[in-house]
Short mmCIF file of C-alpha atoms in Angstrom, two decimals:
data_model
loop_
_atom_site.label_atom_id
_atom_site.label_comp_id
_atom_site.label_asym_id
_atom_site.label_seq_id
_atom_site.Cartn_x
_atom_site.Cartn_y
_atom_site.Cartn_z
CA MET A 1 -8.81 -21.05 -34.18
CA ALA A 2 -7.09 -23.42 -31.71
CA GLU A 3 -6.63 -22.33 -28.12
CA ASP A 4 -3.18 -21.15 -27.11
CA ALA A 5 -3.72 -22.20 -23.48
CA ASP A 6 -6.41 -23.19 -21.01
CA VAL A 7 -6.25 -19.77 -19.36
CA ILE A 8 -4.68 -16.43 -20.24
CA VAL A 9 -3.53 -14.35 -17.26
CA VAL A 10 -3.05 -10.70 -18.15
CA GLY A 11 -0.57 -9.15 -15.74
CA ALA A 12 2.52 -10.68 -14.12
CA GLY A 13 2.16 -9.06 -10.70
CA LEU A 14 1.45 -10.86 -7.45
CA ALA A 15 -2.24 -11.64 -8.15
CA GLY A 16 -1.30 -12.96 -11.59
CA LEU A 17 1.44 -15.15 -10.15
CA VAL A 18 -0.90 -16.55 -7.49
CA ALA A 19 -3.62 -17.36 -10.03
CA THR A 20 -1.02 -18.95 -12.31
CA TYR A 21 0.44 -20.94 -9.42
CA GLU A 22 -2.97 -22.37 -8.53
CA LEU A 23 -3.80 -23.21 -12.14
CA ALA A 24 -0.42 -24.80 -12.91
CA ARG A 25 -0.55 -26.78 -9.67
CA ALA A 26 -3.82 -28.23 -10.97
CA GLY A 27 -2.17 -29.11 -14.30
CA ARG A 28 -3.70 -26.31 -16.38
CA ARG A 29 -1.84 -24.65 -19.26
CA VAL A 30 -1.43 -20.94 -18.58
CA LEU A 31 -0.26 -18.11 -20.82
CA VAL A 32 0.93 -15.05 -18.84
CA VAL A 33 0.79 -11.84 -20.86
CA ASP A 34 2.43 -8.65 -19.59
CA GLN A 35 3.41 -5.31 -21.15
CA GLU A 36 6.70 -5.12 -19.22
CA ASN A 37 9.85 -7.20 -19.54
CA GLU A 38 10.79 -10.23 -17.47
CA ALA A 39 12.69 -8.07 -14.95
CA ASN A 40 9.32 -6.81 -13.67
CA LEU A 41 7.91 -10.19 -12.66
CA GLY A 42 6.00 -9.57 -9.44
CA ALA A 43 5.33 -5.93 -10.36
CA GLN A 44 4.34 -3.64 -7.45
CA ALA A 45 4.53 -6.36 -4.82
CA PHE A 46 8.29 -6.58 -5.26
CA TRP A 47 8.65 -2.97 -4.07
CA SER A 48 6.44 -3.41 -1.02
CA LEU A 49 7.44 -3.69 2.63
CA GLY A 50 5.77 -7.09 2.69
CA GLY A 51 3.19 -6.31 5.36
CA LEU A 52 0.43 -8.87 5.86
CA PHE A 53 -2.84 -8.47 7.76
CA LEU A 54 -3.32 -11.51 10.01
CA VAL A 55 -5.80 -12.08 12.80
CA ASP A 56 -5.19 -14.04 16.03
CA SER A 57 -1.81 -15.20 14.79
CA PRO A 58 0.87 -16.94 16.88
CA GLU A 59 2.94 -13.76 16.53
CA GLN A 60 0.13 -11.69 18.02
CA ARG A 61 -0.42 -14.10 20.86
CA ARG A 62 3.29 -14.05 21.73
CA MET A 63 3.07 -10.24 21.92
CA GLY A 64 0.14 -10.52 24.33
CA ILE A 65 -2.35 -9.25 21.72
CA ARG A 66 -5.91 -10.50 22.03
CA ASP A 67 -7.47 -10.54 18.59
CA SER A 68 -10.32 -12.41 16.95
CA ALA A 69 -12.19 -12.66 13.68
CA GLU A 70 -15.13 -10.89 15.33
CA LEU A 71 -13.00 -7.90 16.39
CA ALA A 72 -11.29 -7.75 12.99
CA LEU A 73 -14.63 -7.86 11.19
CA ALA A 74 -15.95 -5.05 13.36
CA ASP A 75 -12.85 -2.97 12.55
CA TRP A 76 -13.08 -3.79 8.85
CA PHE A 77 -16.73 -2.85 8.45
CA ALA A 78 -16.37 0.28 10.58
CA SER A 79 -13.47 1.35 8.40
CA ALA A 80 -15.02 0.33 5.09
CA GLY A 81 -18.25 2.24 5.67
CA PHE A 82 -20.05 0.26 2.97
CA ASP A 83 -23.07 2.35 1.95
CA ARG A 84 -23.89 1.46 -1.66
CA GLU A 85 -26.59 -1.14 -2.21
CA ARG A 86 -25.39 -2.45 -5.56
CA ALA A 87 -21.73 -1.46 -5.74
CA ASP A 88 -21.00 -2.80 -2.23
CA HIS A 89 -22.93 -6.07 -2.60
CA TRP A 90 -19.89 -8.19 -3.50
CA PRO A 91 -17.33 -6.14 -1.53
CA ARG A 92 -19.26 -6.90 1.68
CA GLN A 93 -19.08 -10.61 0.96
CA TRP A 94 -15.41 -10.42 -0.01
CA ALA A 95 -14.68 -8.55 3.23
CA ARG A 96 -16.21 -11.30 5.36
CA ALA A 97 -14.43 -14.02 3.39
CA TYR A 98 -11.07 -12.23 3.51
CA VAL A 99 -11.13 -11.55 7.25
CA HIS A 100 -11.94 -15.22 7.90
CA PHE A 101 -9.08 -16.18 5.57
CA ALA A 102 -6.74 -13.83 7.50
CA ALA A 103 -7.92 -15.39 10.78
CA GLY A 104 -7.63 -18.94 9.49
CA GLU A 105 -5.92 -20.48 6.49
CA LYS A 106 -3.84 -17.53 5.27
CA ARG A 107 -0.82 -17.95 7.52
CA ARG A 108 -0.63 -21.71 6.99
CA TYR A 109 -1.08 -21.33 3.21
CA LEU A 110 1.87 -18.93 3.01
CA HIS A 111 3.98 -20.83 5.55
CA ASP A 112 3.65 -24.00 3.49
CA LEU A 113 5.02 -22.05 0.53
CA GLY A 114 8.08 -21.10 2.56
CA LEU A 115 7.13 -17.60 3.72
CA ARG A 116 8.29 -16.59 7.18
CA LEU A 117 7.37 -13.60 9.36
CA THR A 118 9.33 -11.37 11.71
CA PRO A 119 8.42 -11.95 15.38
CA THR A 120 6.98 -8.51 16.18
CA VAL A 121 3.64 -7.19 14.96
CA GLY A 122 3.20 -3.58 13.87
CA TRP A 123 0.27 -1.35 14.71
CA ALA A 124 -0.67 0.40 11.49
CA GLU A 125 -3.61 2.74 10.83
CA ARG A 126 -4.51 3.22 14.48
CA GLY A 127 -7.70 4.99 13.62
CA ALA A 128 -10.06 7.85 14.20
CA GLY A 129 -10.13 7.77 17.99
CA THR A 130 -13.39 5.95 18.65
CA ALA A 131 -14.20 2.30 19.30
CA THR A 132 -16.79 2.29 16.53
CA GLY A 133 -14.74 4.24 13.98
CA HIS A 134 -12.02 3.55 11.46
CA GLY A 135 -8.82 1.79 12.46
CA ASN A 136 -7.16 -1.30 13.86
CA SER A 137 -8.10 -1.96 17.48
CA VAL A 138 -4.91 -4.01 17.90
CA PRO A 139 -1.62 -4.52 16.04
CA ARG A 140 -2.10 -6.73 12.98
CA PHE A 141 0.69 -5.69 10.59
CA HIS A 142 2.94 -8.74 10.15
CA LEU A 143 6.23 -8.07 8.35
CA THR A 144 7.52 -10.69 5.95
CA TRP A 145 11.07 -11.83 6.57
CA GLY A 146 12.42 -10.80 3.17
CA THR A 147 9.75 -8.11 2.51
CA GLY A 148 8.04 -7.82 -0.88
CA PRO A 149 10.64 -9.75 -2.90
CA GLU A 150 10.10 -12.75 -0.64
CA VAL A 151 6.32 -12.61 -1.04
CA VAL A 152 6.91 -12.62 -4.79
CA ARG A 153 9.53 -15.38 -4.62
CA VAL A 154 7.35 -18.00 -2.96
CA PHE A 155 4.95 -17.82 -5.94
CA ARG A 156 7.45 -16.96 -8.67
CA GLU A 157 9.63 -20.00 -8.13
CA PRO A 158 6.89 -22.63 -8.49
CA VAL A 159 5.49 -20.74 -11.49
CA LEU A 160 8.91 -20.73 -13.16
CA GLY A 161 9.16 -24.42 -12.34
CA ALA A 162 5.84 -24.97 -14.08
CA ALA A 163 7.20 -23.01 -17.06
CA GLU A 164 10.13 -25.43 -17.27
CA ARG A 165 7.61 -28.28 -17.38
CA GLY A 166 5.71 -26.61 -20.22
CA LEU A 167 2.59 -25.70 -18.25
CA VAL A 168 3.26 -21.95 -18.15
CA GLU A 169 4.43 -19.65 -20.94
CA PHE A 170 5.27 -15.97 -20.61
CA ARG A 171 4.64 -13.36 -23.29
CA HIS A 172 6.48 -10.30 -22.04
CA ARG A 173 6.22 -6.94 -23.83
CA HIS A 174 2.71 -7.86 -25.00
CA ARG A 175 0.24 -5.04 -24.28
CA VAL A 176 -3.41 -6.07 -24.33
CA ASP A 177 -5.57 -3.50 -26.14
CA GLU A 178 -8.79 -5.48 -26.53
CA LEU A 179 -10.70 -8.47 -25.18
CA VAL A 180 -11.73 -10.96 -27.86
CA ILE A 181 -15.45 -11.64 -27.38
CA GLU A 182 -17.50 -14.13 -29.33
CA GLN A 183 -21.21 -14.72 -28.66
CA GLY A 184 -20.92 -12.78 -25.42
CA THR A 185 -18.02 -14.84 -24.07
CA VAL A 186 -14.43 -13.70 -23.62
CA VAL A 187 -12.28 -16.12 -25.61
CA GLY A 188 -8.97 -14.29 -25.77
CA VAL A 189 -7.02 -11.06 -25.98
CA ARG A 190 -5.70 -8.92 -28.78
CA GLY A 191 -3.04 -6.25 -28.66
CA THR A 192 0.34 -4.78 -29.49
CA VAL A 193 3.79 -6.29 -29.24
CA LEU A 194 6.07 -3.66 -27.73
CA ALA A 195 9.69 -3.29 -28.73
CA PRO A 196 12.09 -5.33 -26.59
CA CYS A 197 13.71 -3.47 -23.72
CA THR A 198 16.30 -4.27 -21.08
CA GLN A 199 15.49 -1.61 -18.50
CA PRO A 200 15.81 -2.69 -14.86
CA ARG A 201 12.75 -3.39 -12.74
CA GLY A 202 10.47 -0.39 -12.24
CA VAL A 203 12.11 1.90 -14.79
CA ALA A 204 9.64 3.36 -17.31
CA SER A 205 9.85 1.39 -20.56
CA THR A 206 9.46 2.40 -24.18
CA ARG A 207 6.06 2.16 -25.86
CA GLU A 208 7.56 1.74 -29.32
CA THR A 209 5.59 -0.93 -31.16
CA ALA A 210 6.94 -4.00 -32.93
CA GLY A 211 3.83 -5.84 -34.11
CA GLU A 212 0.41 -7.19 -33.13
CA PHE A 213 -0.88 -10.37 -31.53
CA GLU A 214 -4.02 -12.34 -30.78
CA LEU A 215 -4.19 -15.15 -28.22
CA ARG A 216 -7.05 -17.47 -27.28
CA ALA A 217 -8.05 -19.57 -24.27
CA GLN A 218 -11.07 -20.90 -22.41
CA ALA A 219 -10.91 -17.96 -19.99
CA VAL A 220 -9.03 -14.73 -19.32
CA VAL A 221 -7.97 -13.47 -15.88
CA LEU A 222 -7.17 -9.76 -15.55
CA THR A 223 -4.58 -8.96 -12.86
CA THR A 224 -3.25 -5.66 -14.22
CA GLY A 225 -3.27 -3.42 -11.14
CA GLY A 226 -4.76 0.00 -10.56
CA ILE A 227 -4.30 3.61 -11.64
CA GLY A 228 -1.72 4.97 -9.18
CA GLY A 229 0.93 5.62 -11.84
CA ASN A 230 -1.49 7.57 -14.03
CA HIS A 231 -2.09 10.99 -12.45
CA GLU A 232 -4.60 11.90 -15.15
CA LEU A 233 -6.83 8.96 -14.17
CA VAL A 234 -6.32 9.65 -10.46
CA ARG A 235 -7.57 13.20 -10.94
CA LYS A 236 -10.42 12.06 -13.19
CA ASN A 237 -11.73 9.75 -10.44
CA TRP A 238 -10.82 11.98 -7.49
CA PRO A 239 -13.66 12.13 -4.87
CA THR A 240 -13.81 15.92 -4.51
CA ASP A 241 -16.95 15.73 -2.39
CA ARG A 242 -15.18 13.62 0.25
CA LEU A 243 -11.52 14.58 0.09
CA GLY A 244 -11.62 18.09 -1.30
CA PRO A 245 -10.06 19.30 -4.54
CA ALA A 246 -7.64 17.01 -6.34
CA PRO A 247 -4.09 18.09 -5.49
CA GLU A 248 -2.25 20.13 -8.08
CA SER A 249 0.98 18.38 -7.16
CA MET A 250 1.29 14.66 -6.51
CA THR A 251 4.22 12.30 -6.21
CA THR A 252 4.08 8.67 -7.33
CA GLY A 253 4.42 5.64 -5.12
CA VAL A 254 4.12 3.02 -7.88
CA PRO A 255 5.93 2.36 -11.18
CA ALA A 256 4.72 4.04 -14.36
CA HIS A 257 3.24 0.81 -15.74
CA VAL A 258 0.45 1.01 -13.12
CA ASP A 259 -1.60 2.90 -15.68
CA GLY A 260 -5.20 1.64 -15.31
CA ARG A 261 -5.55 0.77 -19.00
CA MET A 262 -7.29 -2.56 -18.50
CA LEU A 263 -9.97 -1.05 -16.27
CA GLU A 264 -11.08 1.16 -19.14
CA ILE A 265 -10.69 -1.61 -21.73
CA ALA A 266 -12.73 -4.11 -19.70
CA GLY A 267 -15.37 -1.48 -18.92
CA ALA A 268 -15.72 -0.61 -22.59
CA ALA A 269 -16.14 -4.33 -23.36
CA GLY A 270 -19.11 -4.61 -21.00
CA ALA A 271 -17.63 -5.32 -17.56
CA SER A 272 -19.01 -3.57 -14.48
CA VAL A 273 -16.51 -1.11 -12.96
CA VAL A 274 -17.60 0.08 -9.51
CA ASN A 275 -16.39 2.37 -6.76
CA SER A 276 -13.90 4.18 -9.00
CA ASP A 277 -13.97 7.16 -6.65
CA ARG A 278 -12.48 5.15 -3.80
CA MET A 279 -8.71 5.28 -3.57
CA TRP A 280 -5.92 5.07 -1.03
CA HIS A 281 -3.10 7.59 -1.22
CA TYR A 282 -0.69 8.74 1.45
CA THR A 283 0.08 12.11 3.00
CA GLU A 284 3.64 11.33 4.14
CA GLY A 285 5.42 11.15 0.78
CA ILE A 286 9.02 12.32 0.36
CA ARG A 287 10.75 12.65 -2.98
CA ASN A 288 13.23 9.85 -3.53
CA TRP A 289 16.76 11.23 -3.73
CA ASP A 290 17.63 8.18 -5.89
CA PRO A 291 14.49 7.68 -8.05
CA VAL A 292 13.65 4.59 -10.09
CA TRP A 293 10.44 5.68 -11.84
CA PRO A 294 9.09 9.16 -12.75
CA ASP A 295 8.14 11.33 -9.72
CA HIS A 296 9.26 8.46 -7.50
CA ALA A 297 8.33 9.06 -3.86
CA ILE A 298 8.78 7.02 -0.71
CA ARG A 299 6.29 6.95 2.12
CA ILE A 300 7.46 7.59 5.65
CA ILE A 301 5.84 5.04 7.96
CA PRO A 302 5.93 7.20 11.06
CA GLY A 303 5.66 6.53 14.74
CA PRO A 304 3.15 8.72 16.58
CA SER A 305 5.39 11.47 18.02
CA SER A 306 6.15 13.93 15.21
CA LEU A 307 4.35 17.28 15.41
CA TRP A 308 2.26 17.59 12.24
CA LEU A 309 1.84 21.09 10.83
CA ASP A 310 -0.07 22.27 7.78
CA ALA A 311 1.49 24.49 5.12
CA THR A 312 0.85 27.60 7.25
CA GLY A 313 2.51 26.18 10.36
CA ARG A 314 -0.67 25.30 12.25
CA ARG A 315 -0.90 21.98 14.05
CA LEU A 316 -3.28 19.44 12.59
CA PRO A 317 -6.27 18.84 14.90
CA ALA A 318 -6.87 15.70 16.96
CA PRO A 319 -6.99 12.86 16.11
CA LEU A 320 -4.98 13.54 12.93
CA PHE A 321 -1.72 12.20 14.26
CA PRO A 322 0.99 10.28 12.39
CA GLY A 323 -0.07 6.71 11.64
CA HIS A 324 -3.71 7.11 12.65
CA ASP A 325 -6.25 8.05 9.95
CA THR A 326 -4.83 8.40 6.46
CA LEU A 327 -7.79 9.72 4.47
CA ALA A 328 -9.13 12.01 7.19
CA THR A 329 -5.68 13.58 7.35
CA MET A 330 -5.58 13.95 3.57
CA ARG A 331 -9.00 15.59 3.58
CA HIS A 332 -7.88 18.11 6.19
CA ILE A 333 -4.66 18.94 4.37
CA LEU A 334 -6.43 19.53 1.05
CA HIS A 335 -9.03 21.74 2.66
CA THR A 336 -6.24 24.07 3.82
CA GLY A 337 -5.83 25.03 0.17
CA TYR A 338 -2.40 23.41 -0.12
CA ASP A 339 -1.23 19.94 -1.04
CA TYR A 340 1.69 19.52 1.34
CA SER A 341 2.36 19.55 5.09
CA TRP A 342 5.25 19.26 7.56
CA PHE A 343 6.57 17.01 10.26
CA VAL A 344 8.62 18.75 12.97
CA LEU A 345 10.60 16.45 15.22
CA THR A 346 13.95 15.76 16.85
CA ARG A 347 16.87 13.56 15.99
CA ALA A 348 15.80 11.24 18.82
CA ILE A 349 12.38 10.78 17.21
CA VAL A 350 13.68 10.25 13.68
CA GLU A 351 16.15 7.60 14.87
CA LYS A 352 13.50 5.51 16.59
CA GLU A 353 10.25 6.26 14.78
CA PHE A 354 11.00 6.76 11.10
CA ALA A 355 10.65 3.76 8.81
CA LEU A 356 10.44 3.94 5.05
CA SER A 357 8.03 1.90 2.99
CA GLY A 358 9.53 -0.23 0.26
CA SER A 359 11.73 -3.29 0.02
CA GLU A 360 14.69 -1.29 -1.31
CA GLN A 361 14.54 1.06 1.70
CA ASN A 362 14.84 -1.82 4.16
CA PRO A 363 17.94 -3.77 3.11
CA ASP A 364 18.18 -5.55 6.46
CA LEU A 365 14.71 -7.08 6.30
CA THR A 366 14.81 -7.60 2.53
CA GLY A 367 18.21 -9.24 2.70
CA LYS A 368 17.27 -11.31 5.76
CA ASP A 369 20.29 -9.89 7.57
CA LEU A 370 19.66 -10.44 11.28
CA LYS A 371 22.80 -8.60 12.35
CA LEU A 372 21.75 -5.54 10.37
CA VAL A 373 18.20 -5.76 11.78
CA LEU A 374 19.54 -5.78 15.34
CA SER A 375 21.51 -2.61 14.57
CA ARG A 376 18.18 -0.75 14.45
CA VAL A 377 18.02 -0.69 18.24
CA ARG A 378 21.37 1.08 18.48
CA LYS A 379 21.70 4.83 18.65
CA GLY A 380 21.76 6.50 15.24
CA ALA A 381 19.50 6.56 12.22
CA PRO A 382 19.36 3.49 9.93
CA ALA A 383 21.39 3.99 6.75
CA PRO A 384 18.37 4.57 4.43
CA ILE A 385 17.01 7.24 6.81
CA GLN A 386 20.43 8.87 7.11
CA ALA A 387 20.66 8.99 3.30
CA PHE A 388 17.46 11.04 3.19
CA LEU A 389 18.65 13.28 6.03
CA ASP A 390 21.84 13.93 4.07
CA GLN A 391 20.47 14.09 0.51
CA GLY A 392 16.67 14.33 0.60
CA ALA A 393 15.26 17.53 -0.86
CA ASP A 394 12.43 17.53 1.69
CA PHE A 395 14.55 17.44 4.86
CA VAL A 396 15.67 20.44 6.90
CA VAL A 397 18.06 19.87 9.81
CA ARG A 398 18.99 22.79 12.07
CA SER A 399 20.29 23.40 15.60
CA ASN A 400 17.57 25.86 16.66
CA LEU A 401 13.96 26.62 15.84
CA ARG A 402 14.47 29.99 14.14
CA GLU A 403 16.95 28.51 11.68
CA LEU A 404 14.64 25.52 11.17
CA VAL A 405 11.73 27.76 10.17
CA GLU A 406 14.02 29.70 7.84
CA GLY A 407 15.03 26.41 6.23
CA MET A 408 11.39 25.37 5.87
CA ASN A 409 10.55 28.64 4.14
CA ALA A 410 13.48 28.17 1.78
CA ILE A 411 11.91 25.03 0.32
CA ALA A 412 8.20 25.78 0.89
CA PRO A 413 6.24 26.04 -2.38
CA GLY A 414 3.38 27.84 -0.60
CA PRO A 415 2.94 30.48 2.06
CA THR A 416 5.67 31.86 4.30
CA ILE A 417 5.57 30.19 7.70
CA GLU A 418 5.70 32.58 10.63
CA TYR A 419 8.29 31.70 13.25
CA GLU A 420 5.97 32.82 16.05
CA GLN A 421 3.24 30.46 14.85
CA VAL A 422 5.50 27.40 14.90
CA GLU A 423 7.03 28.42 18.22
CA ARG A 424 3.57 28.76 19.74
CA GLU A 425 2.58 25.26 18.63
CA ILE A 426 5.77 23.66 19.88
CA LEU A 427 5.82 25.42 23.24
CA ALA A 428 2.21 24.40 23.89
CA ARG A 429 3.02 20.81 23.05
CA ASP A 430 6.25 20.81 25.08
CA ARG A 431 4.47 22.07 28.22
CA GLU A 432 2.48 18.83 28.27
CA THR A 433 5.55 16.55 28.50
CA GLY A 434 6.33 17.26 32.17
CA ASN A 435 4.12 14.43 33.47
CA GLY A 436 3.30 10.89 32.46
CA TYR A 437 -0.22 12.03 31.63
CA SER A 438 -1.58 14.91 29.59
CA LYS A 439 -4.60 16.66 28.10
CA ASP A 440 -2.80 16.58 24.74
CA LEU A 441 -4.42 13.74 22.81
CA GLN A 442 -1.32 13.10 20.73
CA LEU A 443 0.85 12.61 23.79
CA MET A 444 -1.88 10.36 25.19
CA ALA A 445 -1.66 8.34 21.96
CA VAL A 446 2.12 8.13 22.34
CA ASN A 447 1.73 6.77 25.88
CA ASN A 448 -0.88 4.30 24.61
CA ALA A 449 1.54 3.14 21.93
CA ARG A 450 4.32 2.70 24.47
CA ALA A 451 2.04 0.47 26.54
CA TYR A 452 2.51 -2.05 23.70
CA TRP A 453 5.99 -3.27 24.61
CA PRO A 454 7.37 -3.91 21.09
CA ASP A 455 6.53 -0.28 20.24
CA ARG A 456 8.16 0.96 23.44
CA ILE A 457 11.37 -0.94 22.71
CA THR A 458 11.75 -0.51 18.95
CA ARG A 459 9.28 1.99 17.54
CA VAL A 460 8.12 4.86 19.78
CA ALA A 461 10.45 7.41 21.33
CA LYS A 462 10.11 8.39 24.98
CA PRO A 463 8.15 11.67 25.17
CA HIS A 464 10.41 14.69 25.44
CA ARG A 465 10.41 18.40 24.70
CA LEU A 466 11.07 19.11 21.03
CA LEU A 467 13.13 22.15 22.04
CA ASP A 468 15.34 20.17 24.43
CA PRO A 469 18.81 20.35 22.80
CA ALA A 470 19.71 17.00 24.35
CA HIS A 471 17.40 15.34 21.82
CA GLY A 472 18.36 17.52 18.84
CA PRO A 473 19.04 18.72 16.32
CA LEU A 474 15.60 19.77 15.12
CA ILE A 475 14.29 18.31 11.88
CA ALA A 476 11.49 19.39 9.56
CA VAL A 477 10.22 17.18 6.74
CA ARG A 478 8.11 18.50 3.88
CA LEU A 479 5.44 15.89 3.12
CA HIS A 480 3.85 15.41 -0.29
CA LEU A 481 0.73 13.53 -1.33
CA LEU A 482 1.76 10.19 -2.75
CA THR A 483 -0.43 8.10 -5.08
CA ARG A 484 -0.71 4.42 -4.27
CA LYS A 485 -3.79 2.17 -4.36
CA THR A 486 -7.05 1.91 -6.28
CA LEU A 487 -9.78 0.69 -3.92
CA GLY A 488 -12.50 0.26 -6.56
CA GLY A 489 -12.37 -1.75 -9.77
CA LEU A 490 -13.94 -4.58 -11.71
CA GLU A 491 -16.90 -6.04 -9.88
CA THR A 492 -16.35 -9.74 -9.14
CA ASP A 493 -18.19 -12.47 -7.29
CA LEU A 494 -16.52 -14.73 -4.74
CA GLU A 495 -15.10 -16.91 -7.54
CA SER A 496 -13.42 -13.85 -9.09
CA ARG A 497 -15.80 -13.92 -12.06
CA VAL A 498 -16.23 -10.44 -13.51
CA ILE A 499 -19.80 -9.14 -13.25
CA ARG A 500 -21.66 -7.24 -15.97
CA PRO A 501 -23.79 -4.14 -15.28
CA ASP A 502 -26.93 -6.32 -15.19
CA GLY A 503 -25.48 -8.29 -12.26
CA THR A 504 -24.73 -11.49 -14.18
CA PRO A 505 -21.26 -13.03 -14.65
CA PHE A 506 -19.36 -12.05 -17.80
CA PRO A 507 -18.64 -15.48 -19.37
CA GLY A 508 -14.95 -16.24 -19.69
CA LEU A 509 -13.70 -13.17 -17.79
CA TYR A 510 -12.13 -13.18 -14.33
CA ALA A 511 -10.22 -10.56 -12.35
CA ALA A 512 -8.04 -10.48 -9.24
CA GLY A 513 -5.87 -8.08 -7.31
CA GLU A 514 -6.01 -4.31 -7.50
CA VAL A 515 -7.83 -4.23 -10.84
CA ALA A 516 -10.74 -5.84 -8.97
CA GLY A 517 -10.44 -3.58 -5.93
CA PHE A 518 -8.63 -6.52 -4.29
CA GLY A 519 -11.89 -8.44 -4.52
CA GLY A 520 -15.47 -7.68 -5.44
CA GLY A 521 -14.71 -4.26 -6.87
CA GLY A 522 -13.75 -2.72 -3.53
CA VAL A 523 -13.22 -5.04 -0.55
CA HIS A 524 -11.82 -2.15 1.53
CA GLY A 525 -14.76 0.19 1.08
CA TYR A 526 -13.57 3.72 1.83
CA ASN A 527 -10.58 2.88 4.07
CA ALA A 528 -7.85 0.29 4.30
CA LEU A 529 -6.52 -1.24 7.49
CA GLU A 530 -3.01 -1.74 5.99
CA GLY A 531 -1.24 -5.00 5.37
CA THR A 532 -4.31 -5.84 3.30
CA PHE A 533 -3.12 -5.12 -0.24
CA LEU A 534 -0.68 -8.00 -0.71
CA GLY A 535 -3.15 -10.25 1.10
CA GLY A 536 -5.97 -9.10 -1.17
CA CYS A 537 -3.89 -9.99 -4.23
CA ILE A 538 -3.12 -13.40 -2.77
CA PHE A 539 -6.70 -14.15 -1.71
CA SER A 540 -8.38 -13.02 -4.93
CA GLY A 541 -5.71 -14.57 -7.18
CA ARG A 542 -6.10 -17.83 -5.31
CA ALA A 543 -9.88 -17.65 -5.66
CA ALA A 544 -9.60 -17.05 -9.42
CA GLY A 545 -7.17 -19.92 -9.98
CA ARG A 546 -9.14 -22.43 -7.94
CA ALA A 547 -12.51 -21.41 -9.39
CA LEU A 548 -11.20 -21.73 -12.92
CA ASP A 549 -9.77 -25.15 -12.21
CA ARG A 550 -13.21 -26.27 -11.00
CA GLN A 551 -14.91 -24.77 -14.05
CA LEU A 552 -12.48 -26.32 -16.53
CA SER A 553 -12.79 -29.79 -14.98
#
């Protein structure tokens, strides 16, 4: 049977677009196969905030940040905690290669494609409180001017241009059910044609079938994402020994099509799937008052000041503060026996410190509206935050603490919170705000954050008593666990070739993006440093496209 293309790319998300861009730029014929319609081109990346992990960038240097590849590598390996001889063999190598990419060619590569960055650098995942532990030693979170849609655009447009020239063809609504293997080599894909649909981006689509297909090429690249939209698979792979029992209730931070199907299909065909128990979910999920996909939740990207309470009203221990150590916080919350927690804060804190993840929740940055961006420094909550304050089911706004606790109990799915318990926690915290120094480690972290001048001006509220009415009203936010990223996946070498269980490359099969653990089957190890997911899709998709071009020459 004749080949339908030089390469088949399964999955039209960011990693798939990057691989296709590199292949088409080299003159290769590419067939892009995806189970969703054309509205979903770019997949999860479109919904992202567009954060990019860069090291020793011009933006950092202008902020007075001293960073280096050596410091970033130390942070990465301390956070990753690689401890598996076989399963971490390639992830270790991918980690070194990716950090050097982030410290070198990455910014120029994206800049040449037309991507621009905002001037300030965010300090995400600030860590576990030790120099040798998890976390970013310095701010490295670079926001794209245009957020996720812009990251998608700079690859989508040249790919669509290649399609007009006949180098790229899309087969939307084609669900791959099987890899075609002949004499041990992957030579194509076989699957089901799904009924046409016109749903908008992200909306769950019908699985009604309309036929079958088989396509062939010299190689197949899998770029189909992870398992975050499939709660059954999340629970199946949940690391109970490390994080505690899988939560009974979870919200979803990715569209329903992020279903993990190709991981199981490739594994059954003979590919090595490693580190499936490593995953990255968030503890600060709030139910979207205007949902797009089932159980749609938005993550609060918090500043460091909110008081974090468990379901019983007890303060989380140091250093489990907002924005510091995601998985350690999740582990603590689950070991309380409940799967939700609370932020307690003031209007002054919410106005300055609350940001929402997602391109649609940041219309100023997404729309490149400088006037609207500058309005963030004015008094008052940004419009997307105000919408949640007004309509979000997880928000309680009251003028005094007793009424606040009553409101929390009205929506709490678990135990009744005792007013005296919450009052005790808040009064103890408020006593520490009288001086510019403190024994309270969270307030020390707030002062540390304010020493970074962009945080002081735009991101971190001046310390104040939560019970001071001048900063009110009081606000409580019920926080859910939110599924997001798969950190393990198909094992790949540095050319994105999929590895078999015996350690040899699987002829004809490549993988990139989240389905490959963003490189190697788990480049992040146990923890992510944030801003690394889009970059991992770009780096591994680029590696796959360039390696295939060399092989096909």
